[in-house]
Short mmCIF file of C-alpha atoms and ligand atoms in Angstrom, two decimals:
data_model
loop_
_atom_site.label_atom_id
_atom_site.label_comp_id
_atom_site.label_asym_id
_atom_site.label_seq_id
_atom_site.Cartn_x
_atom_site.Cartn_y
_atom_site.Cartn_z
CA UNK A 220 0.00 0.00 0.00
CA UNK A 221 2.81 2.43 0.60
CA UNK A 222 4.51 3.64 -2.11
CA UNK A 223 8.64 3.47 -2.31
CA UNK A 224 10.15 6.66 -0.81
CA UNK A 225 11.93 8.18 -3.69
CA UNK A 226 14.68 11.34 -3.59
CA UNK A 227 11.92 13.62 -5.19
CA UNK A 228 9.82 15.83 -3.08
CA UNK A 229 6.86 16.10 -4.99
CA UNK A 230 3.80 15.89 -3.19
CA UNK A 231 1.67 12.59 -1.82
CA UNK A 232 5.27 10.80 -1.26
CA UNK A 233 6.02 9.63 1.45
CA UNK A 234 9.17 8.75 3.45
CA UNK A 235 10.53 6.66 6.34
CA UNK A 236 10.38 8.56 9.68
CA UNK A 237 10.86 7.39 13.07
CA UNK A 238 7.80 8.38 14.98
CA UNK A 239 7.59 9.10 18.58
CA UNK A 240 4.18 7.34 19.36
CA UNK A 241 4.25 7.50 23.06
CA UNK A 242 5.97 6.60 26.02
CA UNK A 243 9.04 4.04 25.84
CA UNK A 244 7.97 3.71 22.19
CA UNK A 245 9.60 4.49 18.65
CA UNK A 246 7.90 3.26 15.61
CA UNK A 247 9.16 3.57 11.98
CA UNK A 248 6.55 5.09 9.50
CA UNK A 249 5.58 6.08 6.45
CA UNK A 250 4.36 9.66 6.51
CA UNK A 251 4.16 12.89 3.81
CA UNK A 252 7.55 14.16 2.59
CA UNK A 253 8.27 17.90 3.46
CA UNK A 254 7.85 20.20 0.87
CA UNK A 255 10.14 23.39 0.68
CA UNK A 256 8.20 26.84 0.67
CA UNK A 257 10.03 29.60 -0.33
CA UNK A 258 13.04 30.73 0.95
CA UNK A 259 13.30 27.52 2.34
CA UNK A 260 15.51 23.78 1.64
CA UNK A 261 14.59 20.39 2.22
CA UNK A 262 17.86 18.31 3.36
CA UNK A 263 17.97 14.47 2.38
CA UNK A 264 19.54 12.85 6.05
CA UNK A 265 22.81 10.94 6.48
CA UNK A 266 22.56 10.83 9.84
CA UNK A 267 20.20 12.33 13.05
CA UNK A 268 21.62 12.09 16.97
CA UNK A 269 19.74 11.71 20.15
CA UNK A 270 20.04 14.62 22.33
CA UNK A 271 19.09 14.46 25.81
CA UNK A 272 16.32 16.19 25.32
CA UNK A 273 14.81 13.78 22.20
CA UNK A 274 16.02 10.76 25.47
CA UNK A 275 13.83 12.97 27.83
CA UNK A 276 10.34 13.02 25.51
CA UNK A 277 11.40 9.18 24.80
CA UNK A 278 10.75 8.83 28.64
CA UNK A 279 7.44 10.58 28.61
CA UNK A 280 9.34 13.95 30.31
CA UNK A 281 9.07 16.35 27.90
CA UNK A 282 5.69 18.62 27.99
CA UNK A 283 7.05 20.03 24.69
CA UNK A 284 7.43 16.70 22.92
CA UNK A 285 4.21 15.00 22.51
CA UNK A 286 3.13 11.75 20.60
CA UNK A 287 2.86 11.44 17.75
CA UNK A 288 5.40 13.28 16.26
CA UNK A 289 9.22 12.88 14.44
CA UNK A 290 11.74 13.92 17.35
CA UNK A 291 15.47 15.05 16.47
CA UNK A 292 17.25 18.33 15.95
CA UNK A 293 21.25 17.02 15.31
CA UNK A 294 21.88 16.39 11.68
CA UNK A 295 24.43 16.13 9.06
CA UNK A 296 22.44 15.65 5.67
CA UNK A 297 22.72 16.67 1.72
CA UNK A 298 20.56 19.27 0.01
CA UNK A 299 19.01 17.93 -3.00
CA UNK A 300 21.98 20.23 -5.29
CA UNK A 301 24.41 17.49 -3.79
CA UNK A 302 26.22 19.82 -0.98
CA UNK A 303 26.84 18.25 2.61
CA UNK A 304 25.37 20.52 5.53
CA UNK A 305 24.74 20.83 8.76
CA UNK A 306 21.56 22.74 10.06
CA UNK A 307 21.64 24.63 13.05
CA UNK A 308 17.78 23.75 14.05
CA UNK A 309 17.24 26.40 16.92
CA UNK A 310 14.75 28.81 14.89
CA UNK A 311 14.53 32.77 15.99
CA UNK A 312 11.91 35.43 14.30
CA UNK A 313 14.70 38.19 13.87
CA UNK A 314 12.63 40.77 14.63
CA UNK A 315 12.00 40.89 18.62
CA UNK A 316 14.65 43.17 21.07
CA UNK A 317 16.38 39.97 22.17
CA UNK A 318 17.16 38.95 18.21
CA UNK A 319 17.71 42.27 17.36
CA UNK A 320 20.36 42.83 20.69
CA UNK A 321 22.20 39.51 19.06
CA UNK A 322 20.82 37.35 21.93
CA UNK A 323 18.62 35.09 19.26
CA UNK A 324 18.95 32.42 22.08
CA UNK A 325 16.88 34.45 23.83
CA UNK A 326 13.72 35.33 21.45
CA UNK A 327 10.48 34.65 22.84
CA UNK A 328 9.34 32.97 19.65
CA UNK A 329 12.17 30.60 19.31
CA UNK A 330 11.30 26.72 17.61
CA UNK A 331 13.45 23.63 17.42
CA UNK A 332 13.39 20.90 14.96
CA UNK A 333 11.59 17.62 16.53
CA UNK A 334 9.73 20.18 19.31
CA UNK A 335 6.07 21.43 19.52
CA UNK A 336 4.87 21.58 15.95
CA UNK A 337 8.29 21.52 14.70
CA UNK A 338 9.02 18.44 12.48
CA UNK A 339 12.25 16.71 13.30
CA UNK A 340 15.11 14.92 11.61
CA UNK A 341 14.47 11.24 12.20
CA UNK A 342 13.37 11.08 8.80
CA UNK A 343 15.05 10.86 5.66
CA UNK A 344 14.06 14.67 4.63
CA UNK A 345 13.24 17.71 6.45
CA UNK A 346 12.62 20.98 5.30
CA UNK A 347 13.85 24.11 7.04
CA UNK A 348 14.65 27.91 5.95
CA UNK A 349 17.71 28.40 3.85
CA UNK A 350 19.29 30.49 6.97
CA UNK A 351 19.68 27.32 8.73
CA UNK A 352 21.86 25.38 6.73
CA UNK A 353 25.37 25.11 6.61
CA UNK A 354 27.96 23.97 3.94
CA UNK A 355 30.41 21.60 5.17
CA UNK A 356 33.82 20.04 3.42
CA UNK A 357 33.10 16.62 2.52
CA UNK A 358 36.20 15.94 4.59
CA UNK A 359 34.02 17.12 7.64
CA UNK A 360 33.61 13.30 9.56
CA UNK A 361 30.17 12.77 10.27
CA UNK A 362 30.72 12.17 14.00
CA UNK A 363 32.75 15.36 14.48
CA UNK A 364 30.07 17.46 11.94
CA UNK A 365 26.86 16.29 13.96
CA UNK A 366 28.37 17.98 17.13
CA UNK A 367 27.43 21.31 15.45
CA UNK A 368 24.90 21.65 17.35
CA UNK A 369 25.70 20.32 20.85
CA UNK A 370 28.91 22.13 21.13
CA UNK A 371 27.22 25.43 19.66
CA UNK A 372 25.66 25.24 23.44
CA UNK A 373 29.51 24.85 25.15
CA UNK A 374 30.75 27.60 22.71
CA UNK A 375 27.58 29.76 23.89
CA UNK A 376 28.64 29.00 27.49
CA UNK A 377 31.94 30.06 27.62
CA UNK A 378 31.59 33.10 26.24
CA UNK A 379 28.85 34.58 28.27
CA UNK A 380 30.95 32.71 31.61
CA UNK A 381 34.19 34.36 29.94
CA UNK A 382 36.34 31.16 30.92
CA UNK A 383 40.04 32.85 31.30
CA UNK A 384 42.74 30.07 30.77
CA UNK A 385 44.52 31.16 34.18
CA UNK A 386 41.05 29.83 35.87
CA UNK A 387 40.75 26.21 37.40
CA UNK A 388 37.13 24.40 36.08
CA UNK A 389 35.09 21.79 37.76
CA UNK A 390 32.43 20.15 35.79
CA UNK A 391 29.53 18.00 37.63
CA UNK A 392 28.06 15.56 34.93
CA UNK A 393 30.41 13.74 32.19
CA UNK A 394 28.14 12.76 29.69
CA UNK A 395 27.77 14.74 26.66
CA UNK A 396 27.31 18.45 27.25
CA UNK A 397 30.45 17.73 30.61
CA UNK A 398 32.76 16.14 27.93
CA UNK A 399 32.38 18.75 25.64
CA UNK A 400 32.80 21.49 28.27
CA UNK A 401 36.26 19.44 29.51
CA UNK A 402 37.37 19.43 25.92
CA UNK A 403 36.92 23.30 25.17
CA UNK A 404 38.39 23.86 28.43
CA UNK A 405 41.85 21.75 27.71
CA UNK A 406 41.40 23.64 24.15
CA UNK A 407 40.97 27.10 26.27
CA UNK A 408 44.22 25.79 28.07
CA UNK A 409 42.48 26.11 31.46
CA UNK A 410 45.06 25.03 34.26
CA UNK A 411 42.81 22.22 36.06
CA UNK A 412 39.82 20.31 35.20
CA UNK A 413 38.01 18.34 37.30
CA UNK A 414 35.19 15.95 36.46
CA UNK A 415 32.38 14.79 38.56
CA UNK A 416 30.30 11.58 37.92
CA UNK A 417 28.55 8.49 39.18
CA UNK A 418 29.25 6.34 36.29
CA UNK A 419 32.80 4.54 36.43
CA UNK A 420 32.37 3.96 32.49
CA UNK A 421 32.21 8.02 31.91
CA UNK A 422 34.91 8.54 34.14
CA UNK A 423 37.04 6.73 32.46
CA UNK A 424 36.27 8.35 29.33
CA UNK A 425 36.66 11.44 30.59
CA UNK A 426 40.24 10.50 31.69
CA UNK A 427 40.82 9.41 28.53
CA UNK A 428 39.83 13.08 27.09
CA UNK A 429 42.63 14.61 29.93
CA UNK A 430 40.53 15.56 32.82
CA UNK A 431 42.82 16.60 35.41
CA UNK A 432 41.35 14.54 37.91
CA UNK A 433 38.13 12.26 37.57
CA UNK A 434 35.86 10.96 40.67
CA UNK A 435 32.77 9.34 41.88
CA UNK A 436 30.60 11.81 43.22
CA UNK A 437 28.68 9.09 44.59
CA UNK A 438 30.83 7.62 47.22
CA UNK A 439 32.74 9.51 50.52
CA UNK A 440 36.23 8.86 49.13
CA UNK A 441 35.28 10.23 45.45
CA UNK A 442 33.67 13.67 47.12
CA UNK A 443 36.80 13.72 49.69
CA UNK A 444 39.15 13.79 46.81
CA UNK A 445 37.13 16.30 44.88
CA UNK A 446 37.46 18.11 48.09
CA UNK A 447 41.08 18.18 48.41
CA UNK A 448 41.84 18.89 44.76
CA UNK A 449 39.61 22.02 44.43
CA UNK A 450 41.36 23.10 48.18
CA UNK A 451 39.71 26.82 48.76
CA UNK A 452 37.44 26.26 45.55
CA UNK A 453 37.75 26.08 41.67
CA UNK A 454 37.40 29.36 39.76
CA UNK A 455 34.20 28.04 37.71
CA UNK A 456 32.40 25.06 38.42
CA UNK A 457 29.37 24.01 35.89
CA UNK A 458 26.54 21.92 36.52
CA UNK A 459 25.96 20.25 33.61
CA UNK A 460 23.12 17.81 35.14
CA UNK A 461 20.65 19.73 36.64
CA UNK A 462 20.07 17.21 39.97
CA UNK A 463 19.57 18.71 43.45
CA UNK A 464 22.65 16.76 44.15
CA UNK A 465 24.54 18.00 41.30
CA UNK A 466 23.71 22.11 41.21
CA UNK A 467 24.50 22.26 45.08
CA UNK A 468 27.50 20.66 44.16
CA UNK A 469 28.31 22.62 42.18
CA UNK A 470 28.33 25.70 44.71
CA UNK A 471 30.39 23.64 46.83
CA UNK A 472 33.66 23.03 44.79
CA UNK A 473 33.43 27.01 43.87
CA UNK A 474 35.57 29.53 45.41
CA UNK A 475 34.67 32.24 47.30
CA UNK A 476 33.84 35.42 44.36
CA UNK A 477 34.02 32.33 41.84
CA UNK A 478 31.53 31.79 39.46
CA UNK A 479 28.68 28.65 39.22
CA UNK A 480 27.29 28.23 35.65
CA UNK A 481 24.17 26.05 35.43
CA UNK A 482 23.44 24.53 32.05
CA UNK A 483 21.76 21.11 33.66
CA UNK A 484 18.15 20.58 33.43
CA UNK A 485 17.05 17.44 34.98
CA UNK A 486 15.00 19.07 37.41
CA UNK A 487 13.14 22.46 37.31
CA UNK A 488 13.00 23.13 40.92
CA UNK A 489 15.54 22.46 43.02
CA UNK A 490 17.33 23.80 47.27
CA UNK A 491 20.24 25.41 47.21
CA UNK A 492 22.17 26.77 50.08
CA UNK A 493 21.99 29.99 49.01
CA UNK A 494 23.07 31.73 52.83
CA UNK A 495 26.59 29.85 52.45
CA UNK A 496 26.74 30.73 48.64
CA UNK A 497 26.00 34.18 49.83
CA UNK A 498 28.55 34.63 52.29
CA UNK A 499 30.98 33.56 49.63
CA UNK A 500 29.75 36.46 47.46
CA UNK A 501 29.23 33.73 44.36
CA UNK A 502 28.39 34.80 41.34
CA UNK A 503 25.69 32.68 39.17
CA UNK A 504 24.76 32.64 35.44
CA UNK A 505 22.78 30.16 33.52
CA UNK A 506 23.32 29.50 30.47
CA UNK A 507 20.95 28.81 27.46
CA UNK A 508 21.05 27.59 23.65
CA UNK A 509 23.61 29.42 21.71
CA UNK A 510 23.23 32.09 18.67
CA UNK A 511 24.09 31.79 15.69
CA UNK A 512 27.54 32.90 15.73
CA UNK A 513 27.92 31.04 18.58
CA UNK A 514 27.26 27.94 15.97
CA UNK A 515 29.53 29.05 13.02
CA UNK A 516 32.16 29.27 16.38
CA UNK A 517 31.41 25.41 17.30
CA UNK A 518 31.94 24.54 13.44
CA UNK A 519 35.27 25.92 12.65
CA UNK A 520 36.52 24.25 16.49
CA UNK A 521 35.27 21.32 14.48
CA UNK A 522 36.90 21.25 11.37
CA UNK A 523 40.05 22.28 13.21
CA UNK A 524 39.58 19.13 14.95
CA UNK A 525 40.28 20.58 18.62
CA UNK A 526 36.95 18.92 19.67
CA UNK A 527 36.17 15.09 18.77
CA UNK A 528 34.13 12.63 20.33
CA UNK A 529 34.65 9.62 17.74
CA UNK A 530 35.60 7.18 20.59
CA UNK A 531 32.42 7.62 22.38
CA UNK A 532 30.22 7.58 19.20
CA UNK A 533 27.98 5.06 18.55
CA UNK A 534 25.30 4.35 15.34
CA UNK A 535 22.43 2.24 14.59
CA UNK A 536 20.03 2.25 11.63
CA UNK A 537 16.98 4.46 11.94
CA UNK A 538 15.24 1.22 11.77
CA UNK A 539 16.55 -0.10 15.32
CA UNK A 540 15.34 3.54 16.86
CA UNK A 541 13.45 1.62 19.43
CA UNK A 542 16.48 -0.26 20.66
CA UNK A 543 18.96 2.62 20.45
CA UNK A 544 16.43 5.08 22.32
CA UNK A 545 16.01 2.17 24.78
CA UNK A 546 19.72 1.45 25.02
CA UNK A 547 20.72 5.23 25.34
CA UNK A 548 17.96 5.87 27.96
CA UNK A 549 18.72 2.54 30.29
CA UNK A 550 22.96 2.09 29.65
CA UNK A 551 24.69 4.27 27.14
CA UNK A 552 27.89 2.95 29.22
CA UNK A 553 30.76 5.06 27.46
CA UNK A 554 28.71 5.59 24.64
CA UNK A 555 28.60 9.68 24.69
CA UNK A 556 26.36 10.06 21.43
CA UNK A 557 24.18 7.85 19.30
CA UNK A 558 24.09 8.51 15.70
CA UNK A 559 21.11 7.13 13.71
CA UNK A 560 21.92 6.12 10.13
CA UNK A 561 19.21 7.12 7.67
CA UNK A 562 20.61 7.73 4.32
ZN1 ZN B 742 20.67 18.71 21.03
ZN1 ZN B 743 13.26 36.88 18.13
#
């Protein structure tokens, strides 16, 4: 009954998509092929990644994810001319104060592939505005080209924290968004980085990467080293897990006038001792999404090759989205990023 999905995006074809259809559950579809209005592309997927977030509305914990619909934002693709791109898929009007002030991060009517009414990239074609896309060299690897986007959010980070390599870092969370921030902080040439974690498989990647020191944050001698190493407190600690545990960690490894950055989200509300962050006159910034320069910035530290993440890459077909979403969500182990092969 359903027709072959063919390269053409003429209307009533169809192509395969990986639909979100509730809870726990990932089916692959047929549905309508994007068409491109004007001004805009459609893009013919390589490859989509999970992001936390896409893991998150997997698990039913995403009010802005919600079934059915085609998750994923992270993308390395072809337009239908033949030229490799990446799309940055965080969408701003460009007309409000924030856009206008160069804070596009920031505009109240921002949209992201794979959210709300948004259509994502587990698919083999989605269509966005030209302004999204981005020409990459074919050299590009796919696994260093996907973390476009991801990174854009490190790049965005340091340069509203204004990291100064003199400064010594802690980091509380070594999965993706922790690893990155470790690797643009040896790249910064930062003098110390610690890394905080509870899984012994992501501390050892994180070793790997040349943390400064690595430890369990779940056990007394793990904290009691972290302790010792930061002595009267790092320069900048980020939270990049967004646990009650984590953010008031977080205040605790940072020096007295140092500075907290919270990029976790894991939980919305949570205590912090804000009388002894007080009396250590902290400062605190959060940090959100990235602008578009901030994304041409994460590109070029990719095809430099400073950042790279290859070792703790993994890919499945989009047809095994149901086991990779369940894998990712239940063990990802070392495994950093999933890439989902489509085309
Ligand atoms: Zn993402
Ligand atoms: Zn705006």
């Amino acid at each position: 009954m359903t027709p072959e999905p063919t390269l053409q995006t003429t209307p009533n074809t169809t192509m395969r998509a990986l639909v979100y259809t509730g809870p726990g559950r990932m089916e692959l579809r047929e549905i309508p092929q994007p068409r491109a209005a004007d001004g805009e592309c459609v893009i013919a997927v390589s490859v989509a990644a999970v992001c936390g977030s896409d893991l998150a509305a997997f698990l039913g914990r995403s009010r802005s994810r919600t079934p059915p619909m085609v998750l994923g934002h992270e993308l390395v693709g072809r337009r239908l001319d033949g030229q490799r791109v990446v799309v940055n898929p965080f969408v701003c009007c460009g007309r409000c104060a924030a856009c206008r002030s160069g804070a596009q991060n920031l505009c109240p009517n921002w949209r992201l592939l794979g959210m709300n009414d948004t259509a994502g990239c587990y698919a083999q074609f989605v269509g966005l505005s030209e302004r999204q896309v981005y020409v990459i060299p074919e050299e590009l690897a796919e696994e260093r080209a996907i973390l476009a986007e991801p990174l854009a959010n490190i790049v965005h980070l340091f340069r509203i924290a204004a990291v100064l390599p003199a400064w010594r870092m802690g980091i509380v969370g070594g999965g993706l968004m922790g690893s990155l921030a470790l690797q643009m902080a040896l790249h910064t040439g930062l003098r110390a980085v610690l890394v905080e974690d509870l899984c012994a498989a992501r501390l050892d990647s994180v070793r790997t990467m040349g943390a400064t020191l690595a430890v369990d944050a779940g056990g007394e001698q793990g904290r009691g080293e972290a302790r010792q190493f930061a002595g009267d407190g790092l320069d900048v600690v980020l939270d990049a897990s967004g646990t009650e545990a984590a953010r008031q960690e977080a205040f605790e490894l940072c020096c007295p006038g140092g500075l907290v950055v919270l990029l976790g989200m894991a939980k919305a509300r949570s205590e912090i001792d804000f009388g002894a962050s007080i009396r250590k006159e902290q400062r605190v910034t959060t940090s959100f999404g990235y602008t578009p320069a901030d994304f041409e910035r994460s590109l070029e530290l990719l095809k430099s090759g400073a950042i790279d993440l290859t070792p703790w890459t993994a890919e499945m077909p989009l047809e095994e989205g149901q086991k990779a979403f369940e894998r990712m969500s239940a063990m990802p182990g070392a495994t950093l990023k999933m890439l989902l092969r489509v085309g």
